[in-house]
Coordinates of C-alpha atoms in Angstrom, one line a residue:
M1 CA 172.0 32.4 117.4
E2 CA 171.9 36.3 117.4
E3 CA 174.2 38.8 117.9
A4 CA 173.3 42.5 118.8
V5 CA 175.5 45.4 117.1
D6 CA 175.1 49.3 117.4
I7 CA 174.7 51.4 114.1
E8 CA 176.2 54.8 114.5
V9 CA 174.7 57.3 112.3
G10 CA 175.9 60.7 113.1
P11 CA 175.2 61.8 116.6
I12 CA 172.8 58.8 117.2
S13 CA 173.0 55.1 117.7
L14 CA 170.5 52.6 116.0
E15 CA 169.6 49.5 117.6
A16 CA 169.9 46.6 115.6
R17 CA 170.4 42.8 115.5
L18 CA 172.4 40.8 113.1
A19 CA 171.0 36.9 111.8
M20 CA 168.0 35.4 113.6
P21 CA 166.1 38.7 114.0
D22 CA 163.5 38.8 116.5
M23 CA 161.5 41.9 115.8
D24 CA 157.8 42.0 117.2
N25 CA 156.5 42.5 114.1
P26 CA 155.3 39.2 112.5
V27 CA 155.6 40.6 108.9
V28 CA 159.1 41.4 109.7
V29 CA 160.1 38.2 111.5
R30 CA 158.7 36.3 108.4
A31 CA 160.6 38.0 105.8
A32 CA 163.8 37.8 107.8
E33 CA 163.3 34.2 108.6
V34 CA 162.6 32.7 104.9
C35 CA 165.8 35.0 103.7
R36 CA 167.9 33.2 106.3
E37 CA 166.4 29.9 105.1
A38 CA 167.5 31.0 101.6
G39 CA 171.2 31.2 102.9
L40 CA 171.3 34.8 103.2
A41 CA 173.1 36.9 105.8
T42 CA 170.5 39.4 107.3
L43 CA 170.3 42.4 109.4
R44 CA 167.3 44.3 110.8
F45 CA 167.2 47.6 112.4
N46 CA 164.8 50.1 114.1
F47 CA 164.6 53.8 112.8
R48 CA 165.6 56.6 114.7
G49 CA 163.1 57.2 117.8
V50 CA 161.8 53.5 117.5
G51 CA 162.9 50.7 120.6
K52 CA 166.3 51.8 122.1
S53 CA 167.5 53.5 118.8
G54 CA 168.0 57.3 119.4
G55 CA 167.2 60.3 117.9
I56 CA 163.4 61.1 116.5
H57 CA 160.9 60.5 113.6
D58 CA 162.1 62.7 110.9
Q59 CA 159.2 61.3 108.3
G60 CA 161.3 59.5 106.3
E61 CA 164.1 62.0 105.4
S62 CA 166.6 61.4 108.2
E63 CA 165.7 57.7 108.2
Q64 CA 167.2 57.6 104.9
E65 CA 170.7 57.9 106.7
D66 CA 169.5 54.7 108.9
V67 CA 169.4 52.7 106.0
H68 CA 172.4 53.8 104.7
G69 CA 174.2 53.1 107.8
A70 CA 172.8 49.8 108.0
L71 CA 173.6 48.9 104.5
A72 CA 177.4 50.2 105.1
L73 CA 177.5 47.6 108.4
L74 CA 176.3 44.8 106.4
G75 CA 178.6 45.5 103.4
K76 CA 181.5 45.7 105.6
A77 CA 180.7 42.4 107.3
L78 CA 180.4 40.6 104.2
G79 CA 183.0 42.0 102.0
P80 CA 182.9 44.8 99.3
A81 CA 182.1 42.2 96.5
T82 CA 178.9 40.9 98.0
P83 CA 175.6 42.1 96.6
L84 CA 173.4 43.5 99.0
G85 CA 169.2 43.7 99.0
V86 CA 166.8 45.5 100.9
I87 CA 163.3 44.4 102.2
G88 CA 161.0 47.1 103.6
Y89 CA 157.6 46.8 105.1
S90 CA 154.9 49.9 105.1
F91 CA 156.8 53.0 105.7
G92 CA 159.9 51.2 105.6
A93 CA 159.2 49.9 102.1
W94 CA 158.7 53.8 101.3
V95 CA 162.3 54.8 102.8
G96 CA 164.3 51.7 102.1
S97 CA 163.4 51.6 98.3
R98 CA 164.4 55.2 98.2
V99 CA 167.7 54.6 99.5
A100 CA 168.4 51.3 97.6
C101 CA 167.2 52.4 94.0
A102 CA 170.0 54.8 94.0
H103 CA 172.6 52.5 96.1
D104 CA 175.7 51.1 94.1
R105 CA 175.8 47.9 96.1
V106 CA 172.1 47.5 96.3
A107 CA 171.0 44.8 93.6
G108 CA 167.4 44.0 94.8
L109 CA 164.7 45.1 97.0
V110 CA 161.3 44.0 98.1
A111 CA 158.5 46.7 98.9
I112 CA 156.1 44.8 101.2
A113 CA 152.8 46.8 101.5
P114 CA 154.1 49.9 100.2
P115 CA 151.3 52.5 101.9
L116 CA 150.5 54.5 98.8
S117 CA 147.6 56.5 100.0
F118 CA 150.5 58.1 102.3
Y119 CA 153.7 58.5 100.2
D120 CA 154.5 58.9 96.6
F121 CA 156.5 55.6 95.3
G122 CA 156.3 57.5 91.7
F123 CA 160.6 57.4 92.1
L124 CA 160.2 53.5 91.3
T125 CA 160.3 54.5 87.4
E126 CA 163.5 55.4 87.4
C127 CA 164.7 52.6 89.7
P128 CA 167.2 50.5 87.8
K129 CA 167.0 47.7 90.7
T130 CA 165.4 44.2 90.6
L131 CA 161.9 45.2 92.6
L132 CA 159.3 42.6 94.1
L133 CA 156.2 44.5 95.3
L134 CA 154.0 42.6 97.6
A135 CA 150.6 43.8 98.8
G136 CA 147.4 42.2 100.4
S137 CA 144.3 42.5 98.6
R138 CA 142.4 44.2 101.4
D139 CA 145.3 46.5 102.1
P140 CA 143.1 50.0 103.0
Y141 CA 146.5 51.7 102.6
C142 CA 147.6 50.0 99.2
P143 CA 144.5 49.6 97.1
R144 CA 144.6 47.2 94.7
A145 CA 144.2 49.5 91.4
E146 CA 146.8 52.0 92.8
F147 CA 148.9 48.9 93.3
E148 CA 148.5 47.6 90.2
A149 CA 148.7 51.1 88.5
L150 CA 152.2 51.6 90.4
A151 CA 153.6 48.1 89.3
A152 CA 152.3 48.8 85.6
P153 CA 155.1 50.8 84.0
L154 CA 158.0 49.0 86.0
P155 CA 160.1 46.6 83.4
R156 CA 162.3 45.3 86.3
A157 CA 159.7 45.0 88.9
E158 CA 157.1 41.8 89.8
A159 CA 153.8 42.7 91.4
R160 CA 151.9 40.0 93.8
L161 CA 149.0 40.5 95.4
I162 CA 148.2 38.1 98.3
E163 CA 144.5 37.5 98.2
G164 CA 142.4 38.2 101.4
A165 CA 145.5 39.9 103.1
D166 CA 145.1 43.1 105.0
H167 CA 147.9 45.5 105.5
F168 CA 149.2 43.3 108.4
F169 CA 148.8 40.2 106.7
F170 CA 146.9 38.6 109.7
G171 CA 146.6 35.1 108.8
K172 CA 148.5 35.4 105.5
L173 CA 152.1 35.5 106.8
Y174 CA 152.4 31.8 105.0
P175 CA 151.7 33.0 101.5
L176 CA 153.7 36.2 102.3
G177 CA 157.0 34.4 103.5
E178 CA 156.4 32.2 100.1
A179 CA 156.8 35.4 97.8
V180 CA 159.9 36.6 99.6
A181 CA 161.7 33.3 99.8
A182 CA 160.9 32.9 96.3
W183 CA 162.6 36.3 95.6
A184 CA 165.6 35.2 98.0
H185 CA 166.5 32.0 96.6
G186 CA 166.5 34.0 93.1
F187 CA 168.6 36.4 94.9
S188 CA 170.7 34.0 96.7
E189 CA 171.9 32.3 93.4
P190 CA 175.1 33.3 92.0
S191 CA 175.5 35.2 88.4
P192 CA 178.1 33.5 86.4
G193 CA 181.4 34.2 87.8
Q194 CA 180.2 34.8 91.5
A195 CA 179.8 31.1 92.2
G196 CA 180.6 30.8 96.0
R197 CA 179.7 34.4 96.9
D198 CA 177.3 35.0 100.3
R199 CA 174.9 37.8 99.7
G200 CA 173.0 39.9 102.2
A201 CA 169.6 41.7 102.8
G202 CA 168.6 44.3 105.4

């Protein structure tokens, strides 16, 4: 079951879908599927200038407003006490992480295939959130040495390399899904005093 929604971000509108997301990118689809299987409410959206979303690409600056808008919509739907999570893939990992690290409602985040060859992820050293870093061992945009160097000083981060996977996880969606599912199950388990509380990931 799926419900289409619009997210108003300033003068533009973002295309989004609640539950059962069916975006064309297999990585995003798989991540959303395993989160739903773990009992998380999910919201996926296209950045400005993508698909039916208005606006134009802004090199990751205005796109942060898109993430804030999506989190606001999801947070409103789930209630003010519900912790939120952020999962981003490639460019989305960079933009999503920048927002998530400073967002009061976000309790955890997943960065899939962070393109370290193009974007600076050094801000993660100051990130107080629980973090899962996922990459393929054959990803030309996320070299193993750079990936390991990024993860090493992050005490709250788990880093996992999926052997044989490239940036698009061709033929490796199953192990990718397993890794995200493990995170999602841990995220969905309520802390003491939070029994019965829903959680969401966008």
